[in-house]
Amino acid sequence: MALLHTVNKSPFEKNALESCIRLALKGSSILLMEDGVYGAVKGTAKSSLVAGAKGKIAVYVLGPDLDARGVSKDKLIDGVKVVDYGGFVDLVAQHSATQAWL
Amino acid sequence: MALLHTVNKSPFEKNALESCIRLALKGSSILLMEDGVYGAVKGTAKSSLVAGAKGKIAVYVLGPDLDARGVSKDKLIDGVKVVDYGGFVDLVAQHSATQAWL
Amino acid sequence: MKFGILVNEGPYTHQASDSAYQFTKAALAKGHTIDRVFFYHDGVNNGTRFTTPPTDDRNLVNLWGGLAKEHNIDMVVCVAAAQRRGICDADEAKRHGKDGNNLADGFRISGLGQLIELGIQADRLVVFGD
Amino acid sequence: MKFGILVNEGPYTHQASDSAYQFTKAALAKGHTIDRVFFYHDGVNNGTRFTTPPTDDRNLVNLWGGLAKEHNIDMVVCVAAAQRRGICDADEAKRHGKDGNNLADGFRISGLGQLIELGIQADRLVVFGD
Amino acid sequence: MSDEGGTIKKFMYVNRKAPYGTIYALESLEVVLIGAAFDQDVSLAFVDDGVYQLVKGQNTKGVGMKNFSPTYNALGDYDVNKIYVEKESLDARGLTVDDLLPLKYEDEDDDWAEKDSICVISSAELAKLFDQQDVVFSF
Amino acid sequence: MSDEGGTIKKFMYVNRKAPYGTIYALESLEVVLIGAAFDQDVSLAFVDDGVYQLVKGQNTKGVGMKNFSPTYNALGDYDVNKIYVEKESLDARGLTVDDLLPLKYEDEDDDWAEKDSICVISSAELAKLFDQQDVVFSF
C-alpha cells in the first residue's frame, strides 16, 4: 500500500508539485488536478519535474481539468495517464491514504 | 515618477517576487509585506532575488509584518529599508501608482 | 468503501468545492458511501442559503444540499470556522445575539470533533482546498 | 491626497483585510482622505454582520464599520461578488426571494462601476489581496 | 457614462492567474467589461499563469463550471483592444500566439480593418508599459 | 472521548504554510488541539513555509492580529509530542532548530523526564513517515 498524492496548483505559480515530488516515496502515485494539470504538459520550463519523477512515481492527470483548460492530451508528458472523476475515486480506494499538497 | 510594487507572498511558496523583479523598471520600488517579508532575509535560498535587484530597485519591508513573524531586523539583506504603515502610506503617495503582485 | 470528504474553500472562489462535489458524485456512482462531508476554513461558505449565483452558472450550495438529501449524507459546517465567517443557524444566531441566520438546507453546524471522528471512521479521507 | 482602497479577500482567512485596515488608518492619521473602500471577490465577506470572531481576537467587520462611521468613508460591497457569496442587504434579499439579509452597518452594496469611478477619482488606488 | 469632466486615465488590468482553479480570472474580466463603458485608456496584460486564460479550446463540461473564455472575444466590441501578452511567460509554458484565442477588433481609424488585439511583447517592453499607468488593477 | 472501540489510527497533520499571511496555520492548530482528545497516534510535520510557524519571537502587536505561537508550547501537555521538521526546508530558509520554539514534553515512560518534541529529519525520512500514515490532514 502506498500514498496517493494530489497536486492542484500550477508548478509555475506555487511550489506544491516540487515539494510533493521531493517527499513522495518511490512506488507512490501523484494525481494532477485543477491548476495542477499544467505540470503534466511536455515542452515547458517545469516539465522536468514530472518527467524526472516518472521512474519512481506513477503520474495521473484529471481529464476534465485538462479539457476545461484547453490542454490537449497529445501535449502530455509520455507515460502520464488520464483519468476521470471515477478514476480519481478508484485511485483513492487503491492507495492506503491520500495526501493533498495544497 | 515611478511605480511602487507590493509583494505579499513568500518567495519560497509563490512566484510573485520573481515576476515582480522581472517586470519592475529600473528606478521603481518594491515593498515586501505580509508573507512577502521572507524575501528580505539574507542567507536563504531566495536571498539572491532581492540582493540582485538592489542596484536597480529600492526595496522596503513592512516592520510590523517582520515582527509578527519573528524576523529580526539584523537578518535583513543590506540596504533593505524598514517602514511602518505610515511609511507605506508615504511610499504610495511618493510613487505615481501602485502595482500589487498578488 | 466509506469515504470522508474535507472541503477547505468556499464555492466559486476556488475550484475545491467543485472538485469535491464531482468526486463525491463519482464515488456514490461507484457504490461507495460518503460518511460525511466536513466544511472547514472558508469551506463553511458553501453552507449559506443567501447565495444567488448568476442564472447561467451552477448553484453549488443547492448542488451540495441536493446531494445530501438524495443520498442522506451528513454535511457538517465547522462551528468555529463558521463564527469567524458569518455562517450561523438559528441556535447559533440566538447564542450570539444575531438578528437572523443563513445556514442552508442539508447542512448542520457542529464541532471539529466531527472531523476527527470522520478521520477515524472513514476508510479514506480526501481533502480539497487551496 | 485622495486614496482608493480595494480589498479582495475576506477577513481572517487572508491578511489582506488587516493590512488594508492598518493602511487606511495610517493614511487617515497622515491627513489623507479615503475616497472609498471597495470590497471585491471574497472581500465582500468583510461586510456580514453575522460574524462572531473569538472574544480574544479582533473583530474586523466592526473595525471597518467603526472606521467608516468615524471618518465618513464610503464602503462598497460589489453586488455581483456578493450574490455569489451570500452577502445581501434588505433590497437584494427581497429581489432574490431571500428570507433575511446580513449586510453589516457602515457598508452598502453597489456595482463594479463604483470601483472604476474610484480608480478615476482617487489620486492613488491600493490593492490588497491574496 | 464618464461624468468625470474629461479625465482620461491609463488603466492597466494585470492578469497573472490561471482560469478555473480560482475565480480571479473570471471576476477580473467582469471588471474590464464594466470598465469599458467609462472611456478610459484601457490595457490588459497577461503574465505568468494569466496567459492560460487566453488558451483556445477550453471545454468545461466535465468540471461542471461555466466556460467564460468566449467572453474574451467580445472585448474588441467594447473597444478593449490593447491586450499585451508577455513572451517570456508564453515561452516558459511551451505556448505560442497560435495557441491563444484569435482576438480581433475593427479599427475605426483605418477603414474599419479587422486587426489583432493581442500583442506579444517582452518583459522589458512590458515593464515600460506598466510604468506609464495611472491605475494598475490586480486581482 | 474515543468511543471507536479501540481503533487507533496514525494521523499526520502536514503544515506547509506561513503564519499570519493566511489563517491555515492557526486553524490547523485548532484541529490538532481538538484531535488530541481522541487518543489517536498523532504526528505533526512542518515542511516548506510551514517551518515559519515555529519560529520564536513572534510579536503581532503591530499588525493587530492574535499571536497564536504560544499555543504550540501547549502541545506537549496534550500528548502531542511527535513534531517533525524537514531539514531541507529549514536550510533553504537559513534557519536552524535554535530559531524555533523549544517545544518540550514530559516523557511518562522515562521518569517524566522533559524531552524535546521537535525532531529535525531529512526529506527521505519524512517521505517514509508520510507513507505509514492512515490519515493525512492538510489545510
XYZ file of C-alpha atoms in Angstrom:
742
model
C 0.000 0.000 0.000
C 1.293 3.414 -0.886
C 0.091 7.005 -0.825
C -1.860 8.883 -3.454
C -0.664 12.484 -3.605
C -2.914 15.141 -5.114
C -1.498 18.389 -6.502
C -3.937 21.131 -7.538
C -1.527 24.024 -8.074
C 0.282 25.205 -11.156
C 4.020 24.425 -10.897
C 4.724 27.866 -12.364
C 2.883 29.672 -9.586
C 3.469 27.561 -6.492
C 5.962 25.087 -5.054
C 3.420 22.318 -4.325
C 4.415 19.922 -7.128
C 8.111 20.331 -6.410
C 7.603 19.610 -2.701
C 5.296 16.709 -3.422
C 7.862 15.046 -5.655
C 10.624 15.656 -3.109
C 8.557 13.967 -0.387
C 6.768 11.232 -2.337
C 8.135 7.773 -1.656
C 9.096 5.539 -4.569
C 6.053 3.480 -5.508
C 3.507 6.145 -4.610
C 1.290 7.964 -7.094
C 0.525 11.582 -7.929
C -2.747 12.880 -9.359
C -2.505 16.298 -11.003
C -5.842 18.142 -10.868
C -7.303 21.654 -11.159
C -4.454 24.083 -11.985
C -2.043 21.233 -11.201
C -2.656 19.731 -14.647
C -0.241 22.237 -16.208
C 2.539 20.200 -14.587
C 1.729 17.277 -16.909
C 2.491 19.179 -20.128
C 5.662 18.494 -22.092
C 7.946 21.164 -23.505
C 7.534 23.626 -20.631
C 10.018 25.087 -18.143
C 8.531 22.779 -15.492
C 8.187 19.539 -17.488
C 11.339 18.143 -15.915
C 9.571 17.833 -12.550
C 7.144 15.156 -13.717
C 9.474 13.710 -16.343
C 12.165 13.246 -13.688
C 9.771 11.572 -11.242
C 8.365 9.058 -13.675
C 10.555 6.078 -12.892
C 9.777 6.392 -9.209
C 6.192 7.585 -9.132
C 3.083 6.897 -11.241
C 1.645 10.183 -12.505
C -2.051 10.669 -13.327
C -3.888 13.741 -14.560
C -7.589 14.567 -14.298
C -9.097 14.700 -17.808
C -11.987 17.089 -17.085
C -9.472 19.630 -15.732
C -7.323 19.274 -18.860
C -10.374 19.874 -21.067
C -11.504 22.911 -19.086
C -8.104 24.493 -19.639
C -7.859 23.596 -23.323
C -4.861 21.302 -22.819
C -4.995 18.601 -25.462
C -3.903 15.110 -24.468
C -1.189 14.934 -27.135
C 0.675 17.613 -25.183
C 1.101 15.377 -22.128
C 4.448 14.045 -20.981
C 4.875 10.410 -22.076
C 3.583 7.952 -19.521
C 1.181 10.309 -17.750
C -2.223 8.603 -17.543
C -5.521 10.482 -17.897
C -8.378 9.611 -15.516
C -11.877 10.983 -14.983
C -13.558 11.558 -11.589
C -14.419 7.845 -11.405
C -10.764 7.035 -11.974
C -9.864 9.513 -9.215
C -12.191 7.582 -6.875
C -10.528 4.306 -7.856
C -7.069 5.753 -7.198
C -8.133 6.871 -3.723
C -9.532 3.417 -2.999
C -6.418 1.642 -4.308
C -3.947 3.621 -2.203
C -3.566 3.382 1.572
C -4.204 7.088 2.131
C -4.415 10.365 0.212
C -2.173 13.369 0.824
C -3.250 16.713 -0.608
C -0.474 19.211 -1.419
C -2.424 22.432 -1.050
C 7.613 59.290 -11.072
C 7.879 55.546 -10.845
C 5.817 52.609 -9.635
C 5.604 51.171 -6.159
C 5.291 47.400 -6.356
C 3.880 45.484 -3.406
C 4.646 41.783 -2.876
C 2.765 39.931 -0.140
C 3.765 36.343 -0.948
C 6.619 34.206 0.304
C 9.207 33.731 -2.456
C 9.506 30.082 -1.376
C 5.830 29.385 -1.997
C 4.889 31.562 -4.947
C 6.462 33.228 -7.986
C 5.210 36.757 -7.213
C 8.527 38.289 -6.102
C 10.394 36.748 -9.010
C 7.850 38.075 -11.519
C 7.768 41.475 -9.855
C 11.528 41.856 -10.106
C 11.477 40.697 -13.739
C 8.863 43.325 -14.613
C 9.873 46.232 -12.369
C 11.510 49.069 -14.217
C 14.823 50.456 -13.002
C 14.100 53.282 -10.590
C 10.897 51.776 -9.206
C 10.430 50.497 -5.657
C 9.247 47.267 -4.046
C 7.546 46.971 -0.677
C 7.655 43.478 0.841
C 4.697 42.918 3.172
C 2.718 40.087 4.830
C 4.367 36.748 3.875
C 6.418 38.701 1.339
C 8.781 39.839 4.096
C 10.598 36.489 3.995
C 12.090 37.661 0.691
C 14.048 40.360 2.553
C 16.037 37.902 4.677
C 19.702 37.227 3.959
C 21.256 33.782 3.867
C 18.278 31.985 2.322
C 17.823 30.118 -0.964
C 15.854 33.122 -2.263
C 18.012 35.992 -0.974
C 19.576 36.433 -4.400
C 16.272 37.779 -5.779
C 16.308 40.928 -3.665
C 20.096 41.150 -3.446
C 20.311 41.027 -7.245
C 17.656 43.712 -7.708
C 19.161 46.227 -5.316
C 21.148 48.398 -7.714
C 18.077 48.828 -9.897
C 15.193 48.914 -7.433
C 14.728 50.331 -3.912
C 13.490 47.586 -1.592
C 11.391 48.275 1.515
C 9.930 45.873 4.042
C 6.980 46.377 6.393
C 8.234 46.303 10.005
C 5.004 45.134 11.690
C 4.951 42.101 9.378
C 8.583 41.298 10.226
C 7.777 41.478 13.951
C 4.680 39.283 13.630
C 6.804 36.588 12.017
C 9.697 36.843 14.449
C 12.164 38.044 11.808
C 14.716 40.275 13.496
C 15.976 43.276 11.579
C 19.609 42.164 11.748
C 18.677 39.303 9.411
C 17.718 41.662 6.583
C 19.648 41.920 3.356
C 21.875 45.020 3.407
C 20.172 48.101 2.029
C 16.596 46.939 2.615
C 14.749 49.702 4.479
C 12.134 49.029 7.156
C 8.935 51.095 7.156
C 5.761 51.076 9.257
C 2.206 51.573 7.923
C 2.761 55.341 7.868
C 5.866 54.779 5.767
C 3.816 52.522 3.475
C 1.351 55.416 3.007
C 4.221 57.790 2.204
C 5.622 55.351 -0.363
C 2.239 55.144 -2.096
C 1.995 58.933 -2.163
C 5.555 59.349 -3.474
C 5.161 56.956 -6.403
C 2.999 57.552 -9.481
C 0.945 54.378 -8.992
C 0.968 51.144 -7.001
C 1.060 47.672 -8.521
C 0.157 44.714 -6.314
C 1.724 41.357 -7.211
C -0.941 39.040 -5.801
C -15.705 1.793 0.908
C -16.538 4.612 3.299
C -15.163 7.972 2.190
C -14.789 11.151 4.192
C -14.563 14.479 2.368
C -12.968 17.672 3.698
C -13.727 20.928 1.840
C -11.470 23.842 2.815
C -12.587 26.611 0.436
C -15.780 28.448 -0.379
C -17.744 27.999 -3.604
C -16.740 29.849 -6.805
C -13.601 31.493 -5.392
C -11.655 28.225 -5.616
C -12.364 25.072 -7.592
C -12.055 22.985 -4.415
C -15.801 22.849 -3.803
C -16.490 21.849 -7.424
C -13.821 19.159 -7.388
C -15.101 17.777 -4.096
C -18.655 17.735 -5.439
C -17.643 15.916 -8.628
C -15.579 13.434 -6.631
C -18.435 12.785 -4.216
C -20.890 12.181 -7.046
C -18.454 9.806 -8.749
C -17.810 7.895 -5.520
C -21.538 7.437 -4.954
C -21.985 6.310 -8.563
C -19.379 3.608 -7.941
C -21.299 2.299 -4.938
C -19.104 3.797 -2.228
C -20.672 5.520 0.745
C -19.891 9.057 1.909
C -19.611 9.055 5.676
C -19.621 12.815 5.967
C -18.633 15.977 4.138
C -16.902 18.359 6.534
C -16.618 22.060 5.639
C -13.700 23.897 7.245
C -11.889 27.236 6.761
C -13.707 29.180 4.004
C -15.408 25.894 3.143
C -18.145 26.939 5.570
C -19.265 29.444 2.919
C -20.693 26.508 0.948
C -23.442 26.405 3.548
C -25.197 29.781 3.203
C -28.670 29.947 1.688
C -28.213 33.663 0.881
C -26.128 32.791 -2.199
C -27.545 33.807 -5.600
C -25.105 32.874 -8.375
C -25.738 34.079 -11.953
C -28.591 32.120 -13.544
C -26.334 30.652 -16.253
C -23.922 29.227 -13.676
C -24.086 26.268 -11.295
C -25.521 26.792 -7.804
C -23.042 24.936 -5.604
C -24.963 25.427 -2.363
C -28.027 23.791 -3.901
C -25.972 21.064 -5.571
C -24.456 20.059 -2.218
C -27.822 20.315 -0.487
C -29.474 18.172 -3.150
C -26.783 15.519 -2.945
C -27.087 15.423 0.837
C -30.832 14.917 0.609
C -30.766 12.328 -2.157
C -28.051 10.196 -0.566
C -28.648 11.045 3.063
C -25.135 12.458 3.508
C -24.142 14.150 6.742
C -22.822 17.609 5.834
C -21.180 19.416 8.706
C -20.088 23.045 8.820
C -17.396 23.684 11.456
C -18.770 25.945 14.161
C -15.534 27.812 14.954
C -14.761 28.483 11.297
C -18.394 29.468 10.709
C -18.390 32.006 13.538
C -15.337 33.766 12.067
C -17.030 33.935 8.666
C -20.626 34.790 9.480
C -22.375 31.466 8.901
C -24.952 30.536 11.540
C -28.090 28.518 12.131
C -30.982 29.578 14.364
C -29.346 28.247 17.556
C -26.024 29.932 16.857
C -27.779 33.175 15.952
C -29.641 33.133 19.241
C -26.487 32.337 21.208
C -24.574 35.257 19.690
C -27.430 37.765 19.588
C -27.732 37.822 15.798
C -30.985 39.014 14.225
C -31.080 36.258 11.616
C -29.320 33.175 10.286
C -28.195 31.879 6.909
C -27.425 28.150 7.092
C -28.726 26.334 4.024
C -30.903 23.216 3.975
C -28.969 19.985 4.187
C -26.141 21.390 6.329
C -25.671 21.303 10.092
C -23.235 23.158 12.334
C -21.041 21.169 14.698
C -17.563 20.993 16.173
C -14.142 19.944 14.900
C -14.542 16.649 16.744
C -16.754 15.598 13.828
C -13.759 15.946 11.526
C -11.516 13.836 13.756
C -14.270 11.239 14.084
C -14.558 11.212 10.298
C -10.836 10.561 10.013
C -11.194 7.610 12.380
C -14.333 6.087 10.893
C -13.855 6.594 7.159
C -11.705 4.203 5.151
C -10.304 7.147 3.214
C -10.242 10.900 3.820
C -9.886 13.144 0.776
C -9.010 16.815 1.231
C -9.997 19.565 -1.233
C -8.503 23.008 -0.679
C -6.410 25.867 -1.982
C -4.184 63.047 -1.205
C -7.278 61.018 -2.053
C -6.758 57.271 -1.700
C -8.896 54.450 -3.012
C -8.663 51.024 -1.365
C -9.548 47.689 -2.970
C -9.928 44.670 -0.672
C -10.045 41.319 -2.485
C -10.168 38.799 0.379
C -12.394 38.049 3.333
C -11.447 38.722 6.944
C -9.290 36.224 8.904
C -8.640 33.825 6.006
C -6.083 36.177 4.467
C -4.192 39.083 5.992
C -5.369 41.355 3.141
C -8.250 42.819 5.138
C -5.987 43.506 8.147
C -3.308 45.126 6.004
C -5.874 47.276 4.224
C -7.376 48.343 7.546
C -3.964 49.270 9.009
C -3.061 51.144 5.835
C -6.354 53.045 5.825
C -5.935 54.052 9.470
C -2.375 55.225 8.824
C -3.426 57.222 5.745
C -6.152 58.985 7.726
C -3.694 59.709 10.538
C -1.453 61.419 8.000
C -4.266 63.677 6.865
C -5.091 61.906 3.614
C -8.688 61.216 2.679
C -10.117 57.822 1.757
C -12.403 58.226 -1.206
C -13.876 54.764 -0.927
C -13.063 51.238 0.199
C -14.296 48.756 -2.392
C -14.759 45.100 -1.426
C -14.466 42.611 -4.288
C -14.064 38.834 -4.686
C -14.131 37.254 -1.182
C -13.588 40.778 0.134
C -17.384 41.060 0.271
C -17.244 38.751 3.301
C -15.908 41.701 5.314
C -19.441 43.077 5.189
C -21.529 40.483 7.046
C -22.913 41.302 10.461
C -23.325 37.566 11.263
C -19.600 37.278 12.060
C -18.660 36.339 15.639
C -14.886 36.010 15.980
C -13.351 34.619 19.204
C -13.576 37.195 22.007
C -9.772 37.449 22.329
C -9.371 38.310 18.637
C -10.047 41.445 16.595
C -13.488 41.907 15.006
C -12.651 43.100 11.514
C -16.240 43.713 10.432
C -16.750 46.055 13.382
C -13.334 47.685 12.903
C -14.182 48.564 9.291
C -17.673 49.691 10.247
C -16.309 51.893 13.019
C -13.733 53.481 10.743
C -16.402 54.181 8.135
C -18.604 55.868 10.694
C -15.854 57.891 12.364
C -14.358 59.188 9.119
C -17.444 59.069 6.934
C -15.846 56.630 4.470
C -17.880 55.158 1.651
C -17.565 51.368 1.930
C -18.958 49.496 -1.055
C -19.530 45.760 -1.376
C -19.660 44.624 -5.028
C -23.133 43.331 -5.805
C -22.107 40.611 -8.279
C -19.408 39.241 -5.986
C -21.793 39.475 -3.033
C -24.510 37.489 -4.786
C -22.087 34.617 -5.487
C -21.039 34.583 -1.832
C -24.281 35.110 0.045
C -23.953 38.717 1.189
C -27.126 40.804 0.809
C -28.946 43.826 2.176
C -32.704 44.107 2.558
C -33.257 45.207 -1.059
C -31.119 42.438 -2.515
C -32.789 39.887 -0.257
C -36.203 40.970 -1.463
C -35.129 40.922 -5.103
C -33.823 37.350 -4.840
C -36.521 35.974 -2.565
C -34.242 35.523 0.458
C -35.804 35.297 3.918
C -33.220 37.549 5.546
C -30.125 39.648 4.965
C -26.706 40.022 6.556
C -25.033 43.266 5.420
C -23.287 44.996 8.306
C -23.670 48.615 9.360
C -21.412 51.015 7.504
C -21.393 49.035 4.229
C -23.539 49.459 1.137
C -23.994 47.213 -1.883
C -23.388 48.614 -5.344
C -21.979 47.803 -8.758
C -18.478 47.462 -10.213
C -18.849 50.914 -11.746
C -18.061 52.243 -8.278
C -14.630 50.619 -8.494
C -13.893 52.124 -11.894
C -15.084 55.508 -10.676
C -12.774 55.133 -7.674
C -9.851 54.454 -9.998
C -10.665 57.612 -11.921
C -11.286 59.908 -8.954
C -8.674 58.788 -6.424
C -5.108 60.017 -6.673
C -3.879 56.543 -5.770
C -5.513 53.106 -5.764
C -4.019 50.484 -3.443
C -4.977 46.822 -3.863
C -4.930 44.269 -1.024
C -5.461 40.637 -1.957
C -4.155 37.075 -1.993
C -21.100 57.130 -18.600
C -17.957 59.160 -17.923
C -19.020 62.185 -15.935
C -15.512 62.973 -14.834
C -15.175 66.112 -16.901
C -12.874 64.585 -19.449
C -10.342 62.977 -17.120
C -8.768 60.146 -19.080
C -6.543 57.834 -17.114
C -4.376 54.936 -18.186
C -5.912 51.796 -16.667
C -3.948 48.547 -16.718
C -5.534 45.232 -15.765
C -2.872 42.687 -14.872
C -3.869 39.023 -15.159
C -1.453 36.568 -13.576
C -3.702 33.668 -12.585
C -4.907 30.599 -14.435
C -8.633 30.240 -15.159
C -10.987 27.879 -13.249
C -8.671 26.911 -10.377
C -9.653 30.242 -8.840
C -12.270 32.847 -9.769
C -9.859 35.781 -10.173
C -9.663 35.470 -13.975
C -13.450 35.477 -14.377
C -14.143 38.277 -11.929
C -11.295 40.360 -13.369
C -12.895 40.064 -16.796
C -16.181 41.280 -15.316
C -14.417 44.437 -14.105
C -12.910 45.020 -17.560
C -16.318 44.755 -19.227
C -17.936 47.205 -16.808
C -14.906 49.493 -17.015
C -15.119 49.609 -20.809
C -18.142 51.939 -20.500
C -16.050 54.621 -18.779
C -13.976 55.884 -21.728
C -10.601 55.428 -20.115
C -7.372 54.365 -21.824
C -7.540 50.645 -21.071
C -4.870 47.955 -21.484
C -4.791 44.326 -20.389
C -1.621 42.405 -19.578
C -1.390 38.633 -19.391
C 1.638 37.477 -17.454
C 2.700 34.232 -15.747
C -0.243 31.787 -15.499
C -2.515 34.577 -16.711
C -1.586 33.616 -20.283
C -3.537 30.371 -19.745
C -6.737 32.444 -19.643
C -6.412 33.077 -23.378
C -5.713 29.483 -24.444
C -8.252 28.356 -27.021
C -10.268 25.143 -26.961
C -11.454 25.381 -23.343
C -14.302 22.964 -22.591
C -15.681 22.979 -19.066
C -18.461 20.426 -19.488
C -16.600 17.820 -17.435
C -15.901 20.068 -14.449
C -19.426 21.496 -14.348
C -18.186 25.090 -14.374
C -19.103 27.934 -16.717
C -16.783 28.357 -19.711
C -16.137 32.088 -19.793
C -13.385 32.075 -22.430
C -15.772 33.128 -25.272
C -16.230 36.419 -23.422
C -12.664 37.446 -24.304
C -13.816 37.545 -27.942
C -16.258 40.303 -27.010
C -13.529 42.631 -25.742
C -12.947 44.061 -29.223
C -16.596 45.159 -29.434
C -16.097 47.053 -26.190
C -13.085 48.904 -27.653
C -10.741 46.959 -25.401
C -8.078 46.094 -27.943
C -4.726 46.640 -26.280
C -4.020 43.162 -24.994
C -0.406 42.513 -24.102
C 0.920 39.005 -23.552
C 4.388 38.541 -22.093
C 6.589 36.485 -24.406
C 8.664 35.060 -21.552
C 5.510 33.680 -19.908
C 4.391 32.025 -23.151
C 7.837 30.542 -23.739
C 8.083 29.064 -20.224
C 4.747 27.295 -20.803
C 5.588 25.984 -24.261
C 2.903 28.178 -25.815
C 2.864 30.435 -28.883
C 0.336 33.009 -30.012
C -1.223 30.272 -32.188
C -2.381 28.516 -29.030
C -4.331 31.610 -27.977
C -7.789 32.877 -28.924
C -7.520 34.959 -32.133
C -8.842 38.169 -30.555
C -9.752 40.838 -33.120
C -11.160 44.344 -33.276
C -12.299 46.676 -36.033
C -10.016 49.690 -36.367
C -12.211 52.796 -36.587
C -9.257 54.874 -37.761
C -8.265 52.551 -40.572
C -11.342 51.957 -42.716
C -12.669 49.509 -40.112
C -9.988 46.971 -40.964
C -10.004 43.926 -38.706
C -6.844 43.748 -36.628
C -5.338 41.538 -33.937
C -5.864 42.717 -30.375
C -3.143 40.520 -28.921
C 0.363 41.909 -28.924
C 3.146 39.631 -27.682
C 5.845 41.704 -26.020
C 8.996 41.135 -23.975
C 9.357 41.596 -20.208
C 11.441 44.705 -20.855
C 8.745 46.294 -23.012
C 6.009 45.333 -20.555
C 7.945 46.851 -17.656
C 7.997 50.183 -19.525
C 4.268 49.937 -20.206
C 3.464 49.243 -16.547
C 5.477 52.286 -15.555
C 3.277 54.597 -17.656
C -0.006 53.594 -15.985
C -2.121 55.756 -13.711
C -4.020 52.857 -12.201
C -2.987 49.206 -12.041
C -5.688 46.676 -11.198
C -4.643 43.262 -9.983
C -6.968 40.593 -8.689
C -13.606 10.695 24.206
C -12.697 7.848 21.865
C -15.757 5.670 21.534
C -14.421 3.878 18.484
C -13.832 0.592 20.217
C -10.089 0.961 20.335
C -9.381 1.859 16.732
C -6.057 3.674 16.776
C -5.076 5.325 13.550
C -1.944 7.151 12.525
C -2.900 10.803 11.987
C -0.446 13.150 10.301
C -1.029 16.899 10.195
C 1.040 18.493 7.446
C 1.792 22.210 7.825
C 3.213 23.893 4.741
C 2.019 27.477 5.115
C 3.468 30.515 6.871
C 1.560 32.011 9.802
C -0.492 35.272 9.640
C -0.485 35.761 5.848
C -3.281 33.192 5.796
C -5.315 31.523 8.546
C -4.415 27.924 7.664
C -1.680 27.638 10.314
C -3.963 28.861 13.101
C -6.994 26.799 12.113
C -4.837 23.720 11.581
C -3.543 24.073 15.135
C -7.146 24.248 16.355
C -7.834 20.872 14.728
C -4.737 19.352 16.353
C -5.839 20.538 19.806
C -9.360 19.123 19.407
C -7.967 15.948 17.875
C -5.646 15.399 20.837
C -8.666 14.297 22.897
C -9.303 11.313 20.603
C -6.398 9.030 21.585
C -5.022 8.552 18.105
C -1.368 8.216 17.111
C -0.703 11.837 16.165
C 2.274 13.385 14.357
C 2.830 16.878 13.008
C 5.065 17.698 10.073
C 6.369 21.173 9.281
C 7.530 21.485 5.701
C 8.222 24.368 3.310
C 6.913 27.679 4.736
C 5.234 25.685 7.491
C 8.532 25.803 9.405
C 7.971 29.550 9.859
C 5.041 28.715 12.170
C 7.504 27.513 14.807
C 9.896 30.474 14.665
C 10.262 32.058 18.097
C 9.937 35.736 18.942
C 6.685 36.389 17.093
C 5.088 39.705 18.077
C 1.842 40.632 16.373
C 1.095 43.892 18.183
C 1.899 45.969 15.103
C -0.368 44.036 12.718
C -3.288 43.906 15.143
C -3.652 40.134 14.829
C -3.695 37.480 17.538
C -0.300 35.913 18.296
C -1.056 32.203 18.430
C 2.517 30.932 18.577
C 2.434 30.372 22.387
C -0.205 27.707 21.751
C 2.429 25.425 20.199
C 4.023 25.235 23.658
C 0.833 23.608 24.943
C 1.039 20.695 22.516
C 3.243 18.690 24.911
C 0.558 18.887 27.606
C -1.889 17.394 25.107
C 0.471 14.459 24.455
C 1.239 15.774 21.009
C 4.992 15.347 21.017
C 5.971 13.927 17.648
C 6.770 17.098 15.762
C 8.837 16.601 12.646
C 10.550 19.489 10.887
C 12.084 18.935 7.470
C 15.772 19.818 7.452
C 15.784 20.821 3.790
C 13.042 23.387 4.467
C 14.983 24.883 7.374
C 18.188 25.023 5.339
C 16.547 26.783 2.392
C 15.272 29.467 4.777
C 18.559 29.956 6.606
C 17.034 28.594 9.820
C 18.249 26.113 12.410
C 16.436 24.408 15.268
C 17.744 27.205 17.538
C 15.478 29.651 15.723
C 12.424 27.564 16.647
C 10.289 27.429 19.779
C 11.884 24.974 22.261
C 8.866 22.655 22.377
C 9.043 20.137 25.241
C 7.028 17.311 26.750
C 7.279 15.161 29.862
C 8.036 11.562 28.988
C 5.673 9.356 31.043
C 7.734 6.277 30.210
C 11.051 7.751 31.329
C 10.617 9.042 34.859
C 8.776 12.094 33.497
C 11.987 13.462 32.053
C 11.492 16.603 29.967
C 12.320 15.990 26.326
C 12.321 17.888 23.053
C 9.225 17.434 20.905
C 10.830 18.745 17.743
C 12.727 16.276 15.615
C 14.550 17.622 12.562
C 14.580 14.990 9.821
C 15.538 14.736 6.173
C 13.143 14.684 3.210
C 13.920 10.996 2.723
C 12.977 10.129 6.310
C 9.853 12.274 6.171
C 8.746 10.602 2.944
C 8.875 7.220 4.734
C 6.916 8.619 7.662
C 4.195 10.025 5.395
C 3.872 6.649 3.733
C 2.986 4.946 7.041
C 0.039 7.207 7.833
C -3.627 6.209 7.835
C -4.934 9.767 7.577
C -3.090 12.837 6.285
C -4.630 16.210 7.111
C -3.567 19.196 5.074
C -5.065 22.662 5.289
